[in-house]
Short mmCIF file of C-alpha atoms in Angstrom, two decimals:
data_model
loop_
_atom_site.label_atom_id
_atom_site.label_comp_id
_atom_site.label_asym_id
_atom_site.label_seq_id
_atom_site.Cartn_x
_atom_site.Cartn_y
_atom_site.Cartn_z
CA UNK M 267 23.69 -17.25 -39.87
CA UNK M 268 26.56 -16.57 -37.07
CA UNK M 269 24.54 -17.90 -34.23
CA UNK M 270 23.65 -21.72 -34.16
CA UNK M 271 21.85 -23.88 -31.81
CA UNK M 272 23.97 -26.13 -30.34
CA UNK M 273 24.52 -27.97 -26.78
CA UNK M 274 26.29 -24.89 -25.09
CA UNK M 275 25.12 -22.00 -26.95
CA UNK M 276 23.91 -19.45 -24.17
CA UNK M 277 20.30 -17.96 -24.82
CA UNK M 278 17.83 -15.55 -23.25
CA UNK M 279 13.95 -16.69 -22.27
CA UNK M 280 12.06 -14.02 -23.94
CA UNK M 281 8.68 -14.70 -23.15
CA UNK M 282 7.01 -16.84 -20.20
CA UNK M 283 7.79 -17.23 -16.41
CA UNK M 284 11.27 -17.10 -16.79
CA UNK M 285 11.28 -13.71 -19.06
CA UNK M 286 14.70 -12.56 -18.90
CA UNK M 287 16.56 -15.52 -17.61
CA UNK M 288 20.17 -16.35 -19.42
CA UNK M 289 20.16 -20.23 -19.92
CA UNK M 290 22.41 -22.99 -21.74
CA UNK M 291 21.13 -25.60 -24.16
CA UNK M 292 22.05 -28.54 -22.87
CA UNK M 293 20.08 -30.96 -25.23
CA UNK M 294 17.88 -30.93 -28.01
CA UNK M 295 14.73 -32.86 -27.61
CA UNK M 296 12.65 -32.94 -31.18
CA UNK M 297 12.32 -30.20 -34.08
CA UNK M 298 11.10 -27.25 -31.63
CA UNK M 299 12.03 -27.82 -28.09
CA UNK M 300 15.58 -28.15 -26.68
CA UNK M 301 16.22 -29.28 -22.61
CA UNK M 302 17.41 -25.70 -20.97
CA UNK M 303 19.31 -24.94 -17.91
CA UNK M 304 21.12 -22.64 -15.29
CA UNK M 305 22.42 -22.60 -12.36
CA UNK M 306 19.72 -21.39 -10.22
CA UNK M 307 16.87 -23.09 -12.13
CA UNK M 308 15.27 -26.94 -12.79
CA UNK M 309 15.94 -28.62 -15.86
CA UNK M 310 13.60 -28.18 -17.94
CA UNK M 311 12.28 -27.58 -21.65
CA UNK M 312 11.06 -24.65 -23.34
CA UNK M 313 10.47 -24.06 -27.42
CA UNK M 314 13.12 -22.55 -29.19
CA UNK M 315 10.28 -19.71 -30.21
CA UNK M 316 10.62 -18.78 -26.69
CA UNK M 317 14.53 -18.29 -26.88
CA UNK M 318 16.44 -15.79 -28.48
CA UNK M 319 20.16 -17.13 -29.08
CA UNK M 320 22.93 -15.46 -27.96
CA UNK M 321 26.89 -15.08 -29.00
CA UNK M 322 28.28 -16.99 -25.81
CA UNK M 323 28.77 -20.40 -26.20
CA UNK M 324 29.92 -23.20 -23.02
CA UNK M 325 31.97 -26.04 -23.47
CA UNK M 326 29.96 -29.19 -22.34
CA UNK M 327 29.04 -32.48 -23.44
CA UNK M 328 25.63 -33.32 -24.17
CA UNK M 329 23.02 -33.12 -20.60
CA UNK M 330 26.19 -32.40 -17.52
CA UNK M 331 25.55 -32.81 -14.64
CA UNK M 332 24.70 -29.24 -12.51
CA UNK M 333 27.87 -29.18 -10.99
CA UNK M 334 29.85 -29.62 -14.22
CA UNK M 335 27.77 -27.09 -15.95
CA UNK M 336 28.00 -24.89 -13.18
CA UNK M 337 31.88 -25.09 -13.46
CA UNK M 338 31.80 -24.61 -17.56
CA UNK M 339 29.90 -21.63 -16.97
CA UNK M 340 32.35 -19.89 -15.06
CA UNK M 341 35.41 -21.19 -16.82
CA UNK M 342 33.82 -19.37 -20.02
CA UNK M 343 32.85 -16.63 -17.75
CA UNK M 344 29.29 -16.29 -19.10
CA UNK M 345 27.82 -13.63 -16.68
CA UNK M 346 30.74 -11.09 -16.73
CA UNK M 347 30.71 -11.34 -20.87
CA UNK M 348 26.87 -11.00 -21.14
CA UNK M 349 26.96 -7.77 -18.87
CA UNK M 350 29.49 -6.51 -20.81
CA UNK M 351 27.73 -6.72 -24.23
CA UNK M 352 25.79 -4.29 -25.61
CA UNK M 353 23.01 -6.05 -25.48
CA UNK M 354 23.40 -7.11 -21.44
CA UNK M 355 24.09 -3.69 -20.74
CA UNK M 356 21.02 -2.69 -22.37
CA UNK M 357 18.37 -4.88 -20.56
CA UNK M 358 20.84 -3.57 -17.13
CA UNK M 359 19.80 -0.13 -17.99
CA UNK M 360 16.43 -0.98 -18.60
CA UNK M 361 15.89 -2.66 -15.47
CA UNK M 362 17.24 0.35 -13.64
CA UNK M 363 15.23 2.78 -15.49
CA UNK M 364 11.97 0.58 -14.23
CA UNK M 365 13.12 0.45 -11.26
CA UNK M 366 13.30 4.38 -10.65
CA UNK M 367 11.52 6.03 -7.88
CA UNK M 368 9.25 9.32 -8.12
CA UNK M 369 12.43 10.43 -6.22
CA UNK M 370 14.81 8.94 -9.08
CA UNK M 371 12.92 10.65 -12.11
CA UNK M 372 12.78 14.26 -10.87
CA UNK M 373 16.47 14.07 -9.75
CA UNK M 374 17.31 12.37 -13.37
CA UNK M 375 15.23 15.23 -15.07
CA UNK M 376 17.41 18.02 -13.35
CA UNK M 377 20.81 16.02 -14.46
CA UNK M 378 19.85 15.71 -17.90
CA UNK M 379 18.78 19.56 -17.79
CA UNK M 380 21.93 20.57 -16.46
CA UNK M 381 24.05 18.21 -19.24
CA UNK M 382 21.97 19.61 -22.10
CA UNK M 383 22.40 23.34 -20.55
CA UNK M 384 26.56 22.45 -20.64
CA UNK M 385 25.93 21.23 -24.09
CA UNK M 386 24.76 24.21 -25.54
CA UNK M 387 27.15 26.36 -24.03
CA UNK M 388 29.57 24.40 -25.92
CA UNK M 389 27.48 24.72 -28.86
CA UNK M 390 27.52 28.74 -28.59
CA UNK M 391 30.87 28.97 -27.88
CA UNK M 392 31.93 26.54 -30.98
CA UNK M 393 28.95 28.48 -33.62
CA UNK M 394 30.58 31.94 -32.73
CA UNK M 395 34.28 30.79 -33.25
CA UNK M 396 32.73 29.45 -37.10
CA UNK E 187 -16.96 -13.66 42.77
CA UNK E 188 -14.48 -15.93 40.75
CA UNK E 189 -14.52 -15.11 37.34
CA UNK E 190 -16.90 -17.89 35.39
CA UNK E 191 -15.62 -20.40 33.58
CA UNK E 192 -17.05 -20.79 29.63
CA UNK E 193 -18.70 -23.81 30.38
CA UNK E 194 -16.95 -26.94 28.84
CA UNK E 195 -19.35 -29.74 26.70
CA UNK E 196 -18.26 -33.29 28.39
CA UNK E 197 -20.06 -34.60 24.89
CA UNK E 198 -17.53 -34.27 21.97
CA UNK E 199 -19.29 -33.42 18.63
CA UNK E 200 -19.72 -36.20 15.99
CA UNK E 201 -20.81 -33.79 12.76
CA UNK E 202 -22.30 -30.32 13.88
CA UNK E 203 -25.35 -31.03 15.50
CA UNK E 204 -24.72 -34.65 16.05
CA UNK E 205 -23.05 -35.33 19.90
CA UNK E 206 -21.47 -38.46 20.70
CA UNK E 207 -23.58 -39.54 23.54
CA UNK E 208 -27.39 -39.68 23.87
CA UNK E 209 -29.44 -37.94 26.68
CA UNK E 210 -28.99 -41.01 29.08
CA UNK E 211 -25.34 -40.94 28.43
CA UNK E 212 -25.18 -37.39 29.03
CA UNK E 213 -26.81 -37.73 32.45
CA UNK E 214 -25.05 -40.29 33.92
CA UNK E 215 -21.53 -38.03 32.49
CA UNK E 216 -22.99 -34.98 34.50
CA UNK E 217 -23.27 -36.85 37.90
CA UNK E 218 -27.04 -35.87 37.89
CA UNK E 219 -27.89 -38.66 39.94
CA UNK E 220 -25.16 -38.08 41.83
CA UNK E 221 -26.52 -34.32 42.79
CA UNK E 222 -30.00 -35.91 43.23
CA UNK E 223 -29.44 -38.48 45.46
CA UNK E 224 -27.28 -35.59 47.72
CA UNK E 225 -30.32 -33.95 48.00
CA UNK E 226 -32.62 -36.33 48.58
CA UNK E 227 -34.57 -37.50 45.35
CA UNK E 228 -34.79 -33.84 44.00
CA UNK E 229 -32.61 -31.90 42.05
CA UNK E 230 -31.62 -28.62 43.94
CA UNK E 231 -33.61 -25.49 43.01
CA UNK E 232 -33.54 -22.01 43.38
CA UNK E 233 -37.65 -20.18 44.63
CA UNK E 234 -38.26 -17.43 41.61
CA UNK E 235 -37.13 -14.43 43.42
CA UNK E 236 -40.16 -11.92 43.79
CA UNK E 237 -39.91 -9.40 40.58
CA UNK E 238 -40.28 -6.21 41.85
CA UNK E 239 -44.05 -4.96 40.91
CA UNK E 240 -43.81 -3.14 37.68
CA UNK E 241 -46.39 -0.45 37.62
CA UNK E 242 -49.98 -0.91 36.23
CA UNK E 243 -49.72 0.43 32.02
CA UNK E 244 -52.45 1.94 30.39
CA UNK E 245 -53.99 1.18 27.25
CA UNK E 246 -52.67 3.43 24.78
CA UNK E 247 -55.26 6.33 24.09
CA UNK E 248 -53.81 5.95 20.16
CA UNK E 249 -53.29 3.30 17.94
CA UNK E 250 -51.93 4.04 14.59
CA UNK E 251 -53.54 2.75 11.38
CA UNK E 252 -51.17 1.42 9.18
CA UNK E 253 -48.14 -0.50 11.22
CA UNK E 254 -45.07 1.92 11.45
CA UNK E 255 -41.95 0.09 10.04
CA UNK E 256 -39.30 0.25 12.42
CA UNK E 257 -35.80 0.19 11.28
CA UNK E 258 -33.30 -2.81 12.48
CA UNK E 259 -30.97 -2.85 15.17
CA UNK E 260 -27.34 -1.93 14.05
CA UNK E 261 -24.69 -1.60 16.23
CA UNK E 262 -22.38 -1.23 13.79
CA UNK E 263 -19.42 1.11 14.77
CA UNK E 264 -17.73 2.51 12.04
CA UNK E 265 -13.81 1.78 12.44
CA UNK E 266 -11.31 4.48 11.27
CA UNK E 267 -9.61 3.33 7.60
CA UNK E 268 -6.47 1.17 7.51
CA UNK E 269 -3.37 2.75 6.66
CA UNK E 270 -1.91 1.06 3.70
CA UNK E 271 1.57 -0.32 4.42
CA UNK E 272 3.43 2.09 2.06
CA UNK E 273 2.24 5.21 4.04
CA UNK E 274 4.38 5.72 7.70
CA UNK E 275 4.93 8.89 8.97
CA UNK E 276 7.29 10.82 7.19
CA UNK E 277 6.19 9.39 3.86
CA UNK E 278 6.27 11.85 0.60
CA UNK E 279 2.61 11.46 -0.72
CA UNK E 280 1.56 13.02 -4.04
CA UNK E 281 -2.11 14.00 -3.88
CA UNK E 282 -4.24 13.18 -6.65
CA UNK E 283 -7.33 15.91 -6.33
CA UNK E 284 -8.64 19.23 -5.08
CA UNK E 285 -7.14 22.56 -5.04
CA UNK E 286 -3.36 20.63 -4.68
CA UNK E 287 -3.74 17.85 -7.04
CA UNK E 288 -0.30 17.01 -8.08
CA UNK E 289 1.55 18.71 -5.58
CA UNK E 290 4.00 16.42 -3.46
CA UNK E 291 3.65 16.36 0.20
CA UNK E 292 4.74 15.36 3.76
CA UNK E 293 2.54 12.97 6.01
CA UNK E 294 2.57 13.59 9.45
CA UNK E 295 -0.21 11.24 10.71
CA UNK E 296 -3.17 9.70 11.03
CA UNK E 297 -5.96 11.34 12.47
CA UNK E 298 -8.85 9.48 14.68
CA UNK E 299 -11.70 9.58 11.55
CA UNK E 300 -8.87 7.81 9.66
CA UNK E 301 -7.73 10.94 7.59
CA UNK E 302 -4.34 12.05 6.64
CA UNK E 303 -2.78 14.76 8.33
CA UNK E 304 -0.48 16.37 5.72
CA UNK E 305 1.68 19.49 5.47
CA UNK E 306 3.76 21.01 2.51
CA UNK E 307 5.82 22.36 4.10
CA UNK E 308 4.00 26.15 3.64
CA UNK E 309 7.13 27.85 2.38
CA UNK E 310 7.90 25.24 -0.24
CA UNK E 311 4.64 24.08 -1.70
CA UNK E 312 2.33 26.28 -0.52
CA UNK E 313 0.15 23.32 1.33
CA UNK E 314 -0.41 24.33 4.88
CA UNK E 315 -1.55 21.80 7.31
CA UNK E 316 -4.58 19.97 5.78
CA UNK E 317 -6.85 16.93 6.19
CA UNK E 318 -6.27 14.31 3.05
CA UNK E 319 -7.90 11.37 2.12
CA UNK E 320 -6.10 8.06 1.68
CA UNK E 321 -7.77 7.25 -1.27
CA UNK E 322 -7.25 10.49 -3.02
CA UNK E 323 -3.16 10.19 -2.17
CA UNK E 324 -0.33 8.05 -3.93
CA UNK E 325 2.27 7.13 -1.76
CA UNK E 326 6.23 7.44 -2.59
CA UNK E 327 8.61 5.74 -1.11
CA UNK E 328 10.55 8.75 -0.42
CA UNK E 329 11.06 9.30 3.21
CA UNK E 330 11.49 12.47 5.21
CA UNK E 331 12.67 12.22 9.05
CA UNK E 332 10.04 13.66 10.87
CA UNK E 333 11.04 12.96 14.30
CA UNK E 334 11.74 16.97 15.16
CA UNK E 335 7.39 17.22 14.90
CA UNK E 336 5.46 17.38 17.46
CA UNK E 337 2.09 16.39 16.02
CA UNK E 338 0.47 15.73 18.93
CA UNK E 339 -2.12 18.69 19.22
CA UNK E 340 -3.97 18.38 15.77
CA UNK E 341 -6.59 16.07 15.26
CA UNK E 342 -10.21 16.38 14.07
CA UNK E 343 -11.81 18.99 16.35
CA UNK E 344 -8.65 21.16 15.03
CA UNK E 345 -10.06 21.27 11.57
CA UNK E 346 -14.01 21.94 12.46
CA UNK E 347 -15.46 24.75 10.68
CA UNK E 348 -16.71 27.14 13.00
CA UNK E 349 -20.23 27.87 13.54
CA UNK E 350 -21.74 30.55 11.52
CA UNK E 351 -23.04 33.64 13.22
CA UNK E 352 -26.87 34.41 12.20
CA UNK E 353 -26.71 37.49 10.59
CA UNK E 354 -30.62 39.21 10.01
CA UNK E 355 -30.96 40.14 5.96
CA UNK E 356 -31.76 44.12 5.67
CA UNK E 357 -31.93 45.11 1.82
CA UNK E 358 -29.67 48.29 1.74
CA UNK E 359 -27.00 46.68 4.27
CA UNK E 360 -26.76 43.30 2.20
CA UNK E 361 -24.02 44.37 0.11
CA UNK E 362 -21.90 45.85 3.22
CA UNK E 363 -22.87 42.75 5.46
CA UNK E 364 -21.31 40.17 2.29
CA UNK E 365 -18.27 42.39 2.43
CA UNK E 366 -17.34 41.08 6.19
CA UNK E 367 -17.52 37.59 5.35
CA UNK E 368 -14.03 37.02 4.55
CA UNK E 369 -12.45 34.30 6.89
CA UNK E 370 -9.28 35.33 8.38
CA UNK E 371 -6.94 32.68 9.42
CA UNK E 372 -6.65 32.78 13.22
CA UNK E 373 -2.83 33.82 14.22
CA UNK E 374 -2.71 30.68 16.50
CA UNK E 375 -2.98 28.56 13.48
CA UNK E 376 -0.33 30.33 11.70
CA UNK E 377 2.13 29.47 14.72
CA UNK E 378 1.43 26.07 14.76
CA UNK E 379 2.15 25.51 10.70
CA UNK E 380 5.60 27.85 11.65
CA UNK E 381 6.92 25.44 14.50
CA UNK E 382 5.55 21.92 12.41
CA UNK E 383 7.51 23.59 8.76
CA UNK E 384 10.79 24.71 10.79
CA UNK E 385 11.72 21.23 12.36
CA UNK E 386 10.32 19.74 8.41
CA UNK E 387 12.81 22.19 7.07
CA UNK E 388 15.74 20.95 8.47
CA UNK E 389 14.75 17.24 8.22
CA UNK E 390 14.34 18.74 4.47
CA UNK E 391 17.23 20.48 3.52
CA UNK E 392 19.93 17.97 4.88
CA UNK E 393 18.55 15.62 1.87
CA UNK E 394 19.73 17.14 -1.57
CA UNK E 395 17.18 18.39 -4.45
CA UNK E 396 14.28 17.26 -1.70
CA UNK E 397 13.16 20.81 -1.35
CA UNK E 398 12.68 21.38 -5.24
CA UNK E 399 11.35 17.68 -5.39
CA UNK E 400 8.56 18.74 -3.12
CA UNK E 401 7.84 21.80 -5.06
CA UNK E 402 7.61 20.63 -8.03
CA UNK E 403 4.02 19.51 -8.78
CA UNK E 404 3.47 15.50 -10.23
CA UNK E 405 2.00 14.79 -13.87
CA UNK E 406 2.24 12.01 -16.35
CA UNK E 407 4.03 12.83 -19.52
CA UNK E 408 4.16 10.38 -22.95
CA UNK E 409 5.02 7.16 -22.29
CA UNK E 410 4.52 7.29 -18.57
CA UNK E 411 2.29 4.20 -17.86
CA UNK E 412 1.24 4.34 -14.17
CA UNK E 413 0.41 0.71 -13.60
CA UNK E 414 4.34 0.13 -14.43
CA UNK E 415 5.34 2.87 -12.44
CA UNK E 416 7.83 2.55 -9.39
CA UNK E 417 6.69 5.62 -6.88
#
């Protein structure tokens, strides 16, 4: 196990009204709940079922105050290293791809003929040099 | 005359039905007595005027058996159908059936019986100016600037079919009569698809891959659900 619950560790709501939302565990209440918050959101607590954990951690004591979480959270930088993780890059490009007009497809659907036309050119050109 | 007044209640409702003051209280509020005792013990009145003499009816000479049901009042006037908020003029709408289902198309406006007026353009999709239904369209929200149009000469009375000619059935000319059927497009309405698709063009072409967007017809492939569709 690399990834530990702890007051700090960042995590991602995966199911309920907040789907999607990054949040910090700021406390841990019994066996299956811990006390969860960000900076745009009320404190509040959610079952660990609903969290998946992530690999960014914040320095805080136990239940800060929002301005001093607020200020951890930047000082470890939380939002640039989640979008720059696989995995936050992932759910960016999956939002994007949702959010793709009629418009968006067809246009996509001509790009990715025209990159898999180049590829096979290169393809050609590399099986007759074999 | 002054324009009336809608008469204001002096008694202020309790519960519906129910008014504050009883029928005493109500005179006294009025100044009833006050009227009657200008006018000497009476309260002023208007003589009937004298009807004018309505002229002496008949008896019917029929009465029908059974009583003929009459059908109610309804003055009803149908209103034309409310534009949903993603369609404005200009909109790309992909229709959903008839002889273009799938194909994408320009909306030009809406026409008094609340249908869509809609053009290809001709030379790209092949849809020439045609009434749509709102119900059978889905609308994008891919705009095209369509202030160049002039759409101010179609509406309904554009589209009517014409009236057939009575033609008399002889058995040997039947075959030669079917023959002359064929409906040619009038020339005028030609022109007027040519001036509407020229100023579309242009709106058209200045916005890359539009042109092939709009000629390429719409369908769902694997995976595609609609209700998680962005159009």
């Amino acid at each position: 196990f690399k990834r530990f619950v702890e007051i700090g560790r960042v995590a991602l709501i995966n199911y309920g009204k907040d789907y999607g939302r990054l949040v910090v565990i700021v406390d841990v209440i019994d066996q299956t709940r811990a006390l969860v918050d960000a900076p745009d959101m009320v404190r509040s607590q959610i079952n660990f079922k609903r969290l998946s954990l992530t690999d960014i951690k914040v320095d805080i004591k136990r239940v800060p105050k929002k301005k001093d979480l607020v200020k951890a959270m930047e000082d470890a930088d939380v939002k640039n290293k989640w979008e720059k993780s696989s995995w936050g890059r992932k759910l960016i490009v999956k939002k994007r791809r949702a959010s793709l007009n009629d418009f968006d497809r067809f246009k996509l659907m001509l790009a990715k003929i025209k990159r898999a036309a180049v590829v096979r050119q290169e393809l050609a050109k590399l099986k007759k040099t074999a | 005359m002054a324009p009336k007044k809608p008469r204001v209640t002096r008694n202020p409702e309790l519960i519906r039905g129910i008014g504050k003051y009883s029928r005493s209280q109500m005179y006294h509020k009025r100044g009833i007595w006050a009227i009657k005792a200008k006018h000497g013990g009476a309260f002023p009145r208007h003589d009937p005027k004298p009807k004018p003499h309505a002229p002496a009816q008949k008896p019917p000479k029929f009465y029908p058996a059974d009583d003929v049901k009459r059908p109610l009042v309804n003055k009803h006037k149908p209103k034309p159908a409310k534009l949903r908020a993603s369609i404005t003029p200009g909109t790309v709408l992909i229709l959903l059936a008839g002889r273009f289902k799938g194909k994408r198309v320009v909306f030009l406006k809406q026409l008094p019986s609340g249908l869509l007026l809609v053009t290809g353009p001709f030379k790209i999709n092949g849809v020439p100016l045609r009434r749509v239904n709102q119900s059978y369209v889905i609308g994008t929200s891919t705009k095209v600037d369509i202030s160049g149009v002039n759409v101010d000469k179609f509406d309904d009375k554009y589209f009517a079919k014409e009236a057939k000619k009575k033609k008399t059935k002889g058995e040997g000319e039947f075959f030669e009569a079917e023959k002359e059927e064929k409906n040619v497009l009038p020339q005028e309405k030609k022109d007027d698809q040519k001036t509407v698709d020229t100023a579309l063009l242009k709106a058209i072409e200045s916005v890359p891959d539009l042109k092939s967007y709009l000629g390429a017809r719409f369908s769902l492939k694997a995976g595609m659900k609609p209700h998680e569709l962005v159009f």
